[in-house]
PDB file of C-alpha atoms in Angstrom:
ATOM      1  CA  ARG A   1      73.225  58.378 -57.380  1.00 68.00           C
ATOM      2  CA  VAL A   2      70.539  60.622 -55.966  1.00 74.00           C
ATOM      3  CA  THR A   3      67.958  58.615 -57.837  1.00 87.00           C
ATOM      4  CA  GLY A   4      69.307  55.403 -56.327  1.00 87.00           C
ATOM      5  CA  GLN A   5      69.178  56.915 -52.882  1.00 90.00           C
ATOM      6  CA  GLN A   6      65.723  58.293 -53.568  1.00 91.00           C
ATOM      7  CA  GLN A   7      64.689  54.836 -54.697  1.00 92.00           C
ATOM      8  CA  GLU A   8      66.189  53.338 -51.551  1.00 92.00           C
ATOM      9  CA  ILE A   9      64.426  55.972 -49.421  1.00 93.00           C
ATOM     10  CA  ASN A  10      61.171  55.173 -51.199  1.00 94.00           C
ATOM     11  CA  ASN A  11      61.740  51.469 -50.581  1.00 94.00           C
ATOM     12  CA  LEU A  12      62.545  52.133 -46.941  1.00 94.00           C
ATOM     13  CA  MET A  13      59.465  54.342 -46.629  1.00 95.00           C
ATOM     14  CA  GLN A  14      57.335  51.626 -48.175  1.00 95.00           C
ATOM     15  CA  ARG A  15      58.864  49.087 -45.788  1.00 95.00           C
ATOM     16  CA  LYS A  16      58.341  51.533 -42.906  1.00 96.00           C
ATOM     17  CA  ASN A  17      54.685  51.963 -43.916  1.00 96.00           C
ATOM     18  CA  ALA A  18      54.296  48.220 -44.336  1.00 96.00           C
ATOM     19  CA  VAL A  19      55.894  47.640 -40.930  1.00 97.00           C
ATOM     20  CA  ALA A  20      53.705  50.370 -39.421  1.00 97.00           C
ATOM     21  CA  GLU A  21      50.601  48.744 -40.953  1.00 96.00           C
ATOM     22  CA  GLU A  22      51.747  45.333 -39.723  1.00 96.00           C
ATOM     23  CA  ASN A  23      52.449  46.872 -36.308  1.00 97.00           C
ATOM     24  CA  THR A  24      48.970  48.447 -36.239  1.00 97.00           C
ATOM     25  CA  ARG A  25      47.406  45.149 -37.353  1.00 97.00           C
ATOM     26  CA  LEU A  26      49.400  43.266 -34.681  1.00 97.00           C
ATOM     27  CA  LYS A  27      48.450  45.858 -32.045  1.00 97.00           C
ATOM     28  CA  ASN A  28      44.773  45.462 -33.005  1.00 97.00           C
ATOM     29  CA  GLU A  29      45.112  41.684 -32.959  1.00 97.00           C
ATOM     30  CA  PHE A  30      46.921  41.919 -29.605  1.00 97.00           C
ATOM     31  CA  SER A  31      44.179  44.191 -28.274  1.00 97.00           C
ATOM     32  CA  THR A  32      41.507  41.780 -29.515  1.00 97.00           C
ATOM     33  CA  LEU A  33      43.339  38.777 -28.049  1.00 97.00           C
ATOM     34  CA  ASN A  34      43.975  40.660 -24.802  1.00 97.00           C
ATOM     35  CA  GLN A  35      40.259  41.501 -24.519  1.00 97.00           C
ATOM     36  CA  LYS A  36      39.397  37.893 -25.339  1.00 98.00           C
ATOM     37  CA  PHE A  37      41.882  36.768 -22.663  1.00 97.00           C
ATOM     38  CA  LYS A  38      40.308  39.145 -20.115  1.00 97.00           C
ATOM     39  CA  ASP A  39      36.815  37.939 -21.046  1.00 97.00           C
ATOM     40  CA  GLU A  40      37.820  34.310 -20.794  1.00 97.00           C
ATOM     41  CA  SER A  41      39.714  34.981 -17.544  1.00 97.00           C
ATOM     42  CA  GLN A  42      36.563  36.557 -16.124  1.00 97.00           C
ATOM     43  CA  GLU A  43      34.496  33.648 -17.413  1.00 97.00           C
ATOM     44  CA  LEU A  44      36.952  31.222 -15.823  1.00 97.00           C
ATOM     45  CA  LYS A  45      36.807  33.163 -12.555  1.00 97.00           C
ATOM     46  CA  ASP A  46      33.000  33.163 -12.674  1.00 97.00           C
ATOM     47  CA  THR A  47      33.006  29.453 -13.471  1.00 97.00           C
ATOM     48  CA  GLU A  48      35.380  28.740 -10.585  1.00 97.00           C
ATOM     49  CA  GLU A  49      33.219  30.791  -8.212  1.00 97.00           C
ATOM     50  CA  CYS A  50      30.136  28.958  -9.426  1.00 97.00           C
ATOM     51  CA  ALA A  51      31.936  25.614  -8.994  1.00 97.00           C
ATOM     52  CA  GLN A  52      32.959  26.604  -5.448  1.00 97.00           C
ATOM     53  CA  LYS A  53      29.381  27.576  -4.629  1.00 98.00           C
ATOM     54  CA  LYS A  54      28.105  24.315  -6.101  1.00 98.00           C
ATOM     55  CA  GLU A  55      30.743  22.393  -4.166  1.00 98.00           C
ATOM     56  CA  GLU A  56      29.718  24.137  -0.947  1.00 98.00           C
ATOM     57  CA  GLN A  57      26.047  23.444  -1.673  1.00 98.00           C
ATOM     58  CA  ASN A  58      26.919  19.826  -2.377  1.00 98.00           C
ATOM     59  CA  ARG A  59      28.824  19.602   0.914  1.00 98.00           C
ATOM     60  CA  LEU A  60      25.789  20.995   2.737  1.00 98.00           C
ATOM     61  CA  VAL A  61      23.470  18.602   0.921  1.00 98.00           C
ATOM     62  CA  ILE A  62      25.782  15.687   1.742  1.00 98.00           C
ATOM     63  CA  LYS A  63      25.982  16.782   5.380  1.00 98.00           C
ATOM     64  CA  ASN A  64      22.187  17.068   5.584  1.00 98.00           C
ATOM     65  CA  LEU A  65      21.749  13.700   3.888  1.00 98.00           C
ATOM     66  CA  GLU A  66      24.254  12.108   6.262  1.00 98.00           C
ATOM     67  CA  GLU A  67      22.372  13.544   9.239  1.00 97.00           C
ATOM     68  CA  GLU A  68      19.075  12.372   7.781  1.00 97.00           C
ATOM     69  CA  ASN A  69      20.601   8.959   7.118  1.00 98.00           C
ATOM     70  CA  LYS A  70      21.824   8.840  10.721  1.00 98.00           C
ATOM     71  CA  GLY A  71      18.290   9.603  11.911  1.00 97.00           C
ATOM     72  CA  LEU A  72      16.822   6.989   9.583  1.00 98.00           C
ATOM     73  CA  ASN A  73      19.354   4.409  10.789  1.00 98.00           C
ATOM     74  CA  THR A  74      18.348   5.143  14.379  1.00 97.00           C
ATOM     75  CA  CYS A  75      14.684   4.868  13.390  1.00 97.00           C
ATOM     76  CA  CYS A  76      15.360   1.547  11.617  1.00 98.00           C
ATOM     77  CA  ALA A  77      17.223   0.211  14.654  1.00 98.00           C
ATOM     78  CA  ASP A  78      14.286   1.202  16.880  1.00 98.00           C
ATOM     79  CA  LEU A  79      11.811  -0.407  14.490  1.00 98.00           C
ATOM     80  CA  LEU A  80      13.875  -3.607  14.351  1.00 98.00           C
ATOM     81  CA  SER A  81      14.009  -3.661  18.142  1.00 98.00           C
ATOM     82  CA  ASP A  82      10.228  -3.167  18.299  1.00 98.00           C
ATOM     83  CA  LEU A  83       9.759  -5.922  15.714  1.00 98.00           C
ATOM     84  CA  LYS A  84      11.923  -8.283  17.773  1.00 98.00           C
ATOM     85  CA  LYS A  85       9.874  -7.523  20.894  1.00 98.00           C
ATOM     86  CA  LEU A  86       6.617  -7.987  18.986  1.00 98.00           C
ATOM     87  CA  ARG A  87       7.788 -11.327  17.615  1.00 98.00           C
ATOM     88  CA  LYS A  88       8.669 -12.501  21.137  1.00 97.00           C
ATOM     89  CA  GLN A  89       5.264 -11.320  22.332  1.00 97.00           C
ATOM     90  CA  GLU A  90       3.603 -13.100  19.397  1.00 97.00           C
ATOM     91  CA  ALA A  91       5.428 -16.334  20.320  1.00 97.00           C
ATOM     92  CA  GLN A  92       4.271 -15.947  23.948  1.00 97.00           C
ATOM     93  CA  TRP A  93       0.696 -15.314  22.830  1.00 97.00           C
ATOM     94  CA  LYS A  94       0.793 -18.344  20.538  1.00 96.00           C
ATOM     95  CA  THR A  95       2.002 -20.474  23.449  1.00 96.00           C
ATOM     96  CA  GLU A  96      -0.694 -19.028  25.715  1.00 96.00           C
ATOM     97  CA  LYS A  97      -3.319 -19.520  22.982  1.00 96.00           C
ATOM     98  CA  SER A  98      -2.256 -23.117  22.533  1.00 95.00           C
ATOM     99  CA  GLY A  99      -2.607 -23.682  26.298  1.00 96.00           C
ATOM    100  CA  ASN A 100      -5.946 -21.866  26.350  1.00 96.00           C
ATOM    101  CA  ASP A 101      -7.191 -23.870  23.371  1.00 96.00           C
ATOM    102  CA  ALA A 102      -6.272 -27.105  25.198  1.00 96.00           C
ATOM    103  CA  ARG A 103      -8.054 -25.891  28.368  1.00 96.00           C
ATOM    104  CA  ILE A 104     -11.116 -24.884  26.321  1.00 97.00           C
ATOM    105  CA  LYS A 105     -11.171 -28.315  24.711  1.00 97.00           C
ATOM    106  CA  ASN A 106     -10.962 -29.972  28.147  1.00 97.00           C
ATOM    107  CA  LEU A 107     -13.716 -27.696  29.501  1.00 97.00           C
ATOM    108  CA  GLU A 108     -15.914 -28.448  26.491  1.00 97.00           C
ATOM    109  CA  MET A 109     -15.374 -32.182  27.081  1.00 97.00           C
ATOM    110  CA  ASN A 110     -16.176 -31.723  30.794  1.00 97.00           C
ATOM    111  CA  LEU A 111     -19.264 -29.701  29.854  1.00 97.00           C
ATOM    112  CA  ALA A 112     -20.409 -32.425  27.463  1.00 97.00           C
ATOM    113  CA  GLU A 113     -19.905 -35.044  30.205  1.00 97.00           C
ATOM    114  CA  ALA A 114     -21.763 -32.844  32.714  1.00 97.00           C
ATOM    115  CA  ARG A 115     -24.664 -32.417  30.252  1.00 97.00           C
ATOM    116  CA  GLU A 116     -24.785 -36.185  29.783  1.00 97.00           C
ATOM    117  CA  GLN A 117     -24.789 -36.665  33.565  1.00 97.00           C
ATOM    118  CA  ILE A 118     -27.543 -34.024  33.947  1.00 97.00           C
ATOM    119  CA  LYS A 119     -29.551 -35.767  31.232  1.00 97.00           C
ATOM    120  CA  ASN A 120     -29.132 -39.109  33.055  1.00 97.00           C
ATOM    121  CA  LEU A 121     -29.990 -37.525  36.410  1.00 97.00           C
ATOM    122  CA  CYS A 122     -33.063 -35.847  34.909  1.00 96.00           C
ATOM    123  CA  SER A 123     -34.132 -39.216  33.547  1.00 96.00           C
ATOM    124  CA  MET A 124     -33.558 -40.795  36.965  1.00 96.00           C
ATOM    125  CA  CYS A 125     -35.518 -37.967  38.620  1.00 96.00           C
ATOM    126  CA  SER A 126     -38.373 -38.491  36.219  1.00 96.00           C
ATOM    127  CA  ASN A 127     -38.350 -42.231  36.955  1.00 96.00           C
ATOM    128  CA  LEU A 128     -38.224 -41.598  40.692  1.00 96.00           C
ATOM    129  CA  SER A 129     -41.055 -39.055  40.412  1.00 96.00           C
ATOM    130  CA  SER A 130     -43.122 -41.655  38.592  1.00 96.00           C
ATOM    131  CA  GLN A 131     -42.293 -44.239  41.245  1.00 96.00           C
ATOM    132  CA  ILE A 132     -43.203 -41.752  44.005  1.00 97.00           C
ATOM    133  CA  ALA A 133     -46.503 -41.006  42.303  1.00 96.00           C
ATOM    134  CA  VAL A 134     -47.240 -44.758  42.102  1.00 96.00           C
ATOM    135  CA  LYS A 135     -46.244 -45.264  45.756  1.00 96.00           C
ATOM    136  CA  GLN A 136     -48.346 -42.284  46.821  1.00 95.00           C
ATOM    137  CA  GLU A 137     -51.298 -43.752  44.961  1.00 94.00           C
ATOM    138  CA  GLU A 138     -50.709 -47.135  46.630  1.00 94.00           C
ATOM    139  CA  LEU A 139     -50.367 -45.412  49.972  1.00 95.00           C
ATOM    140  CA  PHE A 140     -53.561 -43.465  49.377  1.00 93.00           C
ATOM    141  CA  GLN A 141     -55.391 -46.734  48.516  1.00 95.00           C
ATOM    142  CA  LYS A 142     -54.081 -48.399  51.672  1.00 93.00           C
ATOM    143  CA  VAL A 143     -55.134 -45.439  53.760  1.00 94.00           C
ATOM    144  CA  CYS A 144     -58.560 -45.604  52.201  1.00 93.00           C
ATOM    145  CA  ASP A 145     -58.713 -49.345  52.820  1.00 90.00           C
ATOM    146  CA  VAL A 146     -57.755 -48.881  56.429  1.00 86.00           C
TER     147      VAL A 146
END
């Protein structure tokens, strides 16, 4: 009976040792997992902080881009307004140029007519000068005859 109890005690001691080893192994595994959990929790926290910073930077970039876009839209509106004014001015100048071109053409025609008249008058003057010279010669002859 003592041997049976001793055997049972030995079995229980072996089981106790096995349980103690398992407990130690589980504690080590728990410790490892707990450290891994802490590390990953810290990594997650760091990642979240980084994401928040990035999000804030992105908000600032978006805000700056929106302001820049607003300025560019204003600039575009001003440029379009200027372009509209310049196109109106161009149309006015084209109208004025067309009128001026017509006036120039009329003046050139008038100038050509005036040149033709001057040419005719010069020819008439030359003829009259010749006639005067002939008459003066005749007059001189008559004076001499008298």
